[in-house]
């Protein structure tokens, strides 16, 4: 289950980075009628549940939930997507699970 939490952080971090690209991210979000914000909210809620169950860091997913709520504001949204992506990708890289041999 810890591996699932890490994968969700990589995926959601990558998507947040995409939405944070100036002009491209905003154009995609607007052209898709803000649907990506709703999908990212769902992804962050699922990721948060997995992070809580596996006792992993949850800051990135909490930021993602906040980001999904306020990202419709043009410049604020871009900054929030970039910050959320940074947090999620760093957390995913640091989420080292103990090897099964250590048990």
GROMACS .gro file of C-alpha atoms in nm:
model
  103
    1UNK     CA    1   0.000   0.000   0.000
    2UNK     CA    2   0.297   0.232   0.061
    3UNK     CA    3   0.404   0.181  -0.299
    4UNK     CA    4   0.060   0.295  -0.413
    5UNK     CA    5   0.097   0.615  -0.211
    6UNK     CA    6   0.434   0.682  -0.372
    7UNK     CA    7   0.300   0.617  -0.724
    8UNK     CA    8   0.006   0.851  -0.661
    9UNK     CA    9   0.252   1.122  -0.557
   10UNK     CA   10   0.458   1.076  -0.875
   11UNK     CA   11   0.149   1.083  -1.098
   12UNK     CA   12  -0.025   1.374  -0.929
   13UNK     CA   13   0.305   1.566  -0.904
   14UNK     CA   14   0.365   1.522  -1.276
   15UNK     CA   15   0.014   1.634  -1.362
   16UNK     CA   16   0.042   1.935  -1.131
   17UNK     CA   17   0.366   2.028  -1.307
   18UNK     CA   18   0.183   2.009  -1.641
   19UNK     CA   19  -0.098   2.237  -1.520
   20UNK     CA   20   0.162   2.480  -1.384
   21UNK     CA   21   0.332   2.542  -1.720
   22UNK     CA   22   0.261   2.906  -1.810
   23UNK     CA   23   0.004   2.949  -2.088
   24UNK     CA   24  -0.006   2.576  -2.176
   25UNK     CA   25  -0.145   2.461  -1.840
   26UNK     CA   26  -0.401   2.739  -1.821
   27UNK     CA   27  -0.509   2.686  -2.180
   28UNK     CA   28  -0.557   2.313  -2.120
   29UNK     CA   29  -0.755   2.367  -1.799
   30UNK     CA   30  -0.981   2.631  -1.954
   31UNK     CA   31  -1.031   2.438  -2.281
   32UNK     CA   32  -1.134   2.132  -2.081
   33UNK     CA   33  -1.392   2.340  -1.890
   34UNK     CA   34  -1.197   2.321  -1.562
   35UNK     CA   35  -1.252   1.944  -1.548
   36UNK     CA   36  -0.883   1.883  -1.465
   37UNK     CA   37  -0.931   2.070  -1.137
   38UNK     CA   38  -1.212   1.834  -1.036
   39UNK     CA   39  -1.015   1.527  -1.141
   40UNK     CA   40  -0.707   1.650  -0.953
   41UNK     CA   41  -0.918   1.710  -0.644
   42UNK     CA   42  -1.035   1.348  -0.656
   43UNK     CA   43  -0.679   1.224  -0.716
   44UNK     CA   44  -0.549   1.426  -0.420
   45UNK     CA   45  -0.824   1.300  -0.190
   46UNK     CA   46  -0.743   0.939  -0.285
   47UNK     CA   47  -0.372   1.010  -0.245
   48UNK     CA   48  -0.431   1.166   0.096
   49UNK     CA   49  -0.625   0.860   0.212
   50UNK     CA   50  -0.339   0.631   0.103
   51UNK     CA   51  -0.081   0.859   0.266
   52UNK     CA   52  -0.273   0.856   0.593
   53UNK     CA   53  -0.318   0.477   0.589
   54UNK     CA   54   0.053   0.420   0.523
   55UNK     CA   55   0.168   0.696   0.760
   56UNK     CA   56   0.344   0.888   0.480
   57UNK     CA   57   0.390   1.263   0.444
   58UNK     CA   58   0.065   1.426   0.333
   59UNK     CA   59   0.162   1.789   0.276
   60UNK     CA   60   0.164   1.761  -0.105
   61UNK     CA   61  -0.185   1.615  -0.125
   62UNK     CA   62  -0.323   1.871   0.121
   63UNK     CA   63  -0.169   2.148  -0.091
   64UNK     CA   64  -0.320   1.978  -0.397
   65UNK     CA   65  -0.668   1.987  -0.246
   66UNK     CA   66  -0.627   2.358  -0.169
   67UNK     CA   67  -0.486   2.413  -0.517
   68UNK     CA   68  -0.784   2.242  -0.680
   69UNK     CA   69  -1.014   2.477  -0.493
   70UNK     CA   70  -0.840   2.804  -0.586
   71UNK     CA   71  -0.662   2.724  -0.914
   72UNK     CA   72  -0.933   2.890  -1.121
   73UNK     CA   73  -0.770   3.224  -1.027
   74UNK     CA   74  -0.524   3.281  -1.318
   75UNK     CA   75  -0.180   3.362  -1.169
   76UNK     CA   76  -0.256   3.215  -0.827
   77UNK     CA   77  -0.351   2.887  -0.993
   78UNK     CA   78  -0.025   2.862  -1.185
   79UNK     CA   79   0.181   2.932  -0.871
   80UNK     CA   80  -0.020   2.682  -0.667
   81UNK     CA   81   0.019   2.411  -0.932
   82UNK     CA   82   0.396   2.466  -0.942
   83UNK     CA   83   0.429   2.462  -0.561
   84UNK     CA   84   0.211   2.154  -0.529
   85UNK     CA   85   0.412   1.975  -0.797
   86UNK     CA   86   0.738   2.054  -0.618
   87UNK     CA   87   0.609   1.926  -0.284
   88UNK     CA   88   0.461   1.609  -0.432
   89UNK     CA   89   0.766   1.520  -0.639
   90UNK     CA   90   1.005   1.577  -0.348
   91UNK     CA   91   0.782   1.369  -0.119
   92UNK     CA   92   0.764   1.090  -0.376
   93UNK     CA   93   1.141   1.085  -0.410
   94UNK     CA   94   1.188   1.075  -0.031
   95UNK     CA   95   0.921   0.809   0.034
   96UNK     CA   96   1.173   0.529   0.063
   97UNK     CA   97   1.009   0.215   0.187
   98UNK     CA   98   1.216  -0.026   0.392
   99UNK     CA   99   1.315  -0.325   0.186
  100UNK     CA  100   1.142  -0.654   0.249
  101UNK     CA  101   1.479  -0.805   0.346
  102UNK     CA  102   1.499  -0.570   0.646
  103UNK     CA  103   1.191  -0.728   0.806
   0.00000   0.00000   0.00000
